[in-house]
């Protein structure tokens, strides 16, 4: 059984339909990429999964339990970490405090210390910045912090929303390397990316969203080879 | 002479440089596009042109005059109209009122005209309403005039935003991702609409993600990545540019 | 010069009460960006509760020694608790539903809550000023020509202790961090597993409890109150919060003391100053909002892109 | 259209003949007082209802209008500007003060603006009180010039004032409707909906908000003149925060943004205030409950109105279509709203 | 459509005003006869006496006893038997808004009296500021009005008073049975000098009564050779006077004179004097602090305070004993400082009405006749001594009393008769 199963999700902003019958599944240990143009509904899908917005229709089942009616705090507790679009680090708090907040649902001090070390091992740059206000970090560092923070809840599923957004190519490489590393250490990943090639490069499978609907679904390799995907991004290629 | 000229424009937010030493010119007439991945700084360029941000350095000239120090409303009055990436209609005003509001800068009614409904004011209102109806028709929304903007379907909202922008008789129309969230049929209609706008003599400058649309409508494309111009030229040339492909799909070796 | 220093003492002790009230304003504003208009009335309610508790304990005069400590602690804590619960109740009933409504809505509701609380207090003790027993002996000491009374020291001291405790709470405890996180980015806070309803409720609890403490102190210090007392005190405390930088705990404290000082100094040095204090204070409010809306200690964040 | 005009015509006629039908002067007096509040509410509606700016110190302009009349049409300085001329001057004076307050503050965010206006509302009457060499301080200024029309003095009958107010309200309604359906009215709505987009339409947002402030203040100034003349007295304690809140409650009850709603709201509240509560108190006293005084709890009533309306029917009893939609549908995705808010605040200067 | 709906709702409301208004009047009439007296004859013509007092809020502690005095007089007159075919009832209204007396409310109440033809005279208001708003109205209507307690001199004397008589400059309709602040202020100044106090610091509450009183004291104290070190006005709602007292203390006054009421800060000011190191400084005020509230608020610090009352001490007047006992029986509380005044004022009006009834052949008298009779009052026996009015409407019996608080109670110190 899949770790996460989303079935027939509809979501609205006011009267505007943002998602229409979105279904996807993420199996334990996978990296699944969700790609698509701006406004296609990728972020909305993640927000619905983590409980930040309520879907009008459909089911979200995580680890065998329907989480569609739960609040975001409870969903985090159940094991879904979400690093939101635009990083959303707590700018007026230090890096350390941000990480502590990431472990908000955890109670064991020992586990915290362990995770803290583990996360800092993945992102050594953050160690140098522990006492700095996170608002003063560079964009790349903030992205690392956002991911590290999400990892601090020791999630079984980590959802990453545009982790490479606005980063320099060299940093993008780092971020993707880290995502793979996180996955290899046992965390399942659901990844939104506009950098499709990169995303599909590390993903097991992928979904292409178009105007609120899943347009394609396939293995990453197939999608990468697909003219349709290429067309969706660069246009004209198929014409 | 160029209609719009950015000369060595840089915009930094704190330490983050969103737009870096950008120089380009836009000639009157025709359709130009600016593309680039998310976060490349495209919207910032629009915000610089429309006076929401002041450039950290460099200068922006429009129609032969500098825009330096002008507030957004003054720039709009100069003849630059825009739409927004995340539609910013006046949600609880009727479609017709939205378009009529778009005419604000070209209207002369003073506070006292408004208060007293002078004959001059009434004549102007009539003219503007007439013009607004024409514009609604122009964007195929002639039957939507009485609806609240927010009750229109998404695609219609996009077109309404364009009609509202056109109401000020702009010389330059900036479209920020006009096709975002549109289905293929709506996109086709949009392409036709943009063509009609160009034909009516308004210069169109658009930001777009949908390459298909960009390649179909624009005569000239500027590519931005990390705030810098990385390519410029005809759609075909740009599409073949290695740096552009890399910026968009990511580096091939990254996938390996 | 003695007069000047005496006025400083006067201003600080008056400011201590403003500061305690301002803390609640600043916390609530920090977390849900609402000017909790009813907060000043929760402060007055604190005096009312304290009076009820003292009456219940059968205290009507000066106490000494251990009984004094006991009575003061019991009353203070009970008043804080009752006010805190009132604050939570107000949030639950009147504000929570409107958390995502247009901004005017909760503000108008808050004004309404303020009027309701005032009238509840009017129903309770009638419209006339009510007196508060002299619980604490009030010796005074002359420090080089400056008279300082025990109550003044108590007011200033309590304000500082409360602020320090609050600072500790906000920066050192998990709930405190949750409050700060929620204040900065509600969504991101939820993604950390923070239950924002609880967090906001706790913010109201603490802010209102501090107002309750201020209410108790004011009862002891002035020996009187009336149902409408909170309106003006609340407004001045809000001014203090704005002056210090709204959302900033240390700022609220600083602002409170400054407003107290401004009042005292204005009274002393403006001819006929007593009648101009409100004009001076509210002018300060207007000027601060116009020229430095972020206040003295307000952080100006790096601009969001 | 014709039915609507007929209804309006009927209402107008009924109001014109009312004093002839009901000879009880205290009823006419009540209606005249209610009229002054309707005028106030129409003005505040421009600021709050149309432009969406919460003004908590609106009574200050009422005070300014009243004191203008008291100082320029009484023995106070021996200046005797005719009442009818004051009806032109006082609104202008009030509007100027509106500009004075608005110019530096209108760039503030909504809730800060509310507090600044509240502060202003506290300062103005206090200043009138303190400057006793010009205003007689707490005594106020009494025995103001009595208006007269064609040589007939108004005297202490409420009836002439009733007609003056009826006329002013009719003009006020007309003016408010004109404004609503005009370039300026659309600009207000646009600013309320989306200030940033409004700027892109070429709307000078500061000037437009100032216009709302000044126009709203002028209504208040106008009401002040009539109220002062009718009362024959101004004193500084008539213009406190409670007056500002009373008028706001009228708007909230009736329906912000809707002219008829606002009129009904202010009428209902005036009615409750000046009629229902005192009468019920008399009844209670007669029934032996001598210590009951319902008028004491009128502010409880305002509070309950403000809270329950905002929670359950924020658009008011007779809502404007637009406001109703805003309150009920605008609860978009909160995160999106917050994001837009911060985005906007990030760019607004 | 919406407009039509709105319009019709508005019209319905307008109709409702008429209805409730009418029913309101009738109910008031019937009910008041019951409150007036059980012996009211069915079908008797009702004569109402309007009473306007602040009976809620901070002023209630003095306003209610004053109202009670007037009501008691009306009840007694009715029980004793009004002239055949008539019955007296009290029509009492509250002029306090949000707990504070309010001139506009007072004016509105007075209009209600004036527009009710059954009202032939009125008692009130309590406060001078309210009186200023009411006098032009009673002057216009020719309605006799007697205040028990409004002591501001400008209400009856000088150009100020003239300016209030707008409609009929030659007619005075406002009377009072209390002495005026100029007399009270003068008495206070005299008394202070008599105590040997030289330097005064004056504080007032910036209200009509308090400021008026303080201004007179200020002038009188100087003219009697005293020094005024400063004169400050309080801000309404203030509770912390330490800064002000520090400022005063630095100047070294012998006495703080306070013009104002307990509610506006008199008690707190006294209380805080001790905190400001001024326990030894004398404190003197007017009748505004002559209530039990003052002792409650000021606590121990109240002891030693002096205050003047613009009325004779009832216990010193044999004529008062009966009233005091009856009052206690009727209301189950002690009399307030102005209860007897109001009782006297109501009796003067009742007598004037009865006289007019008799003179007019048992017809309902005109207000003008009642007014004439009130103005002609002379040597009218009352609990506060014989009362007459001078041409301004002021009492010809200007007796003031000075009290000193000892053990939490006002104790008679001195009686000052300013006529001499």
Tab-separated table of C-alpha atoms in Angstrom, chain B residues 29-31 131 133-142 155 158-160 162-163 166 170 173 175 185-204 206 216-217 219:
chain	number	residue	atom	x	y	z
B	29	UNK	CA	4.220	48.699	-32.034
B	30	UNK	CA	4.393	44.957	-31.920
B	31	UNK	CA	4.548	42.348	-29.211
B	131	UNK	CA	-16.217	52.914	-24.156
B	133	UNK	CA	-18.926	48.370	-23.138
B	134	UNK	CA	-16.885	48.438	-26.316
B	135	UNK	CA	-13.892	47.133	-24.469
B	136	UNK	CA	-15.892	44.348	-22.849
B	137	UNK	CA	-17.026	43.417	-26.295
B	138	UNK	CA	-13.460	43.619	-27.508
B	139	UNK	CA	-12.459	40.936	-25.001
B	140	UNK	CA	-15.621	38.903	-25.616
B	141	UNK	CA	-17.249	39.756	-22.309
B	142	UNK	CA	-20.098	41.880	-23.581
B	155	UNK	CA	-10.258	32.876	-18.151
B	158	UNK	CA	-7.916	37.375	-17.183
B	159	UNK	CA	-9.579	38.996	-20.173
B	160	UNK	CA	-11.447	41.440	-17.985
B	162	UNK	CA	-6.895	43.199	-19.965
B	163	UNK	CA	-9.994	45.203	-20.834
B	166	UNK	CA	-6.902	48.946	-22.094
B	170	UNK	CA	-2.259	52.954	-22.870
B	173	UNK	CA	0.401	47.247	-22.113
B	175	UNK	CA	0.777	41.516	-19.355
B	185	UNK	CA	-8.853	26.805	-25.914
B	186	UNK	CA	-8.662	29.867	-23.684
B	187	UNK	CA	-5.032	30.238	-24.627
B	188	UNK	CA	-5.906	30.282	-28.307
B	189	UNK	CA	-8.456	32.986	-27.666
B	190	UNK	CA	-5.885	34.909	-25.708
B	191	UNK	CA	-3.403	34.719	-28.541
B	192	UNK	CA	-5.997	36.123	-30.888
B	193	UNK	CA	-6.849	38.859	-28.406
B	194	UNK	CA	-3.246	39.906	-27.987
B	195	UNK	CA	-2.986	40.102	-31.756
B	196	UNK	CA	-6.030	42.367	-31.911
B	197	UNK	CA	-4.559	44.599	-29.233
B	198	UNK	CA	-1.343	44.933	-31.214
B	199	UNK	CA	-3.364	45.731	-34.308
B	200	UNK	CA	-5.154	48.491	-32.451
B	201	UNK	CA	-1.811	50.189	-32.035
B	202	UNK	CA	-0.938	49.320	-28.456
B	203	UNK	CA	2.526	47.996	-27.812
B	204	UNK	CA	2.349	44.761	-25.838
B	206	UNK	CA	4.342	40.271	-21.776
B	216	UNK	CA	3.316	32.135	-31.186
B	217	UNK	CA	2.671	35.765	-30.505
B	219	UNK	CA	8.196	39.129	-32.280
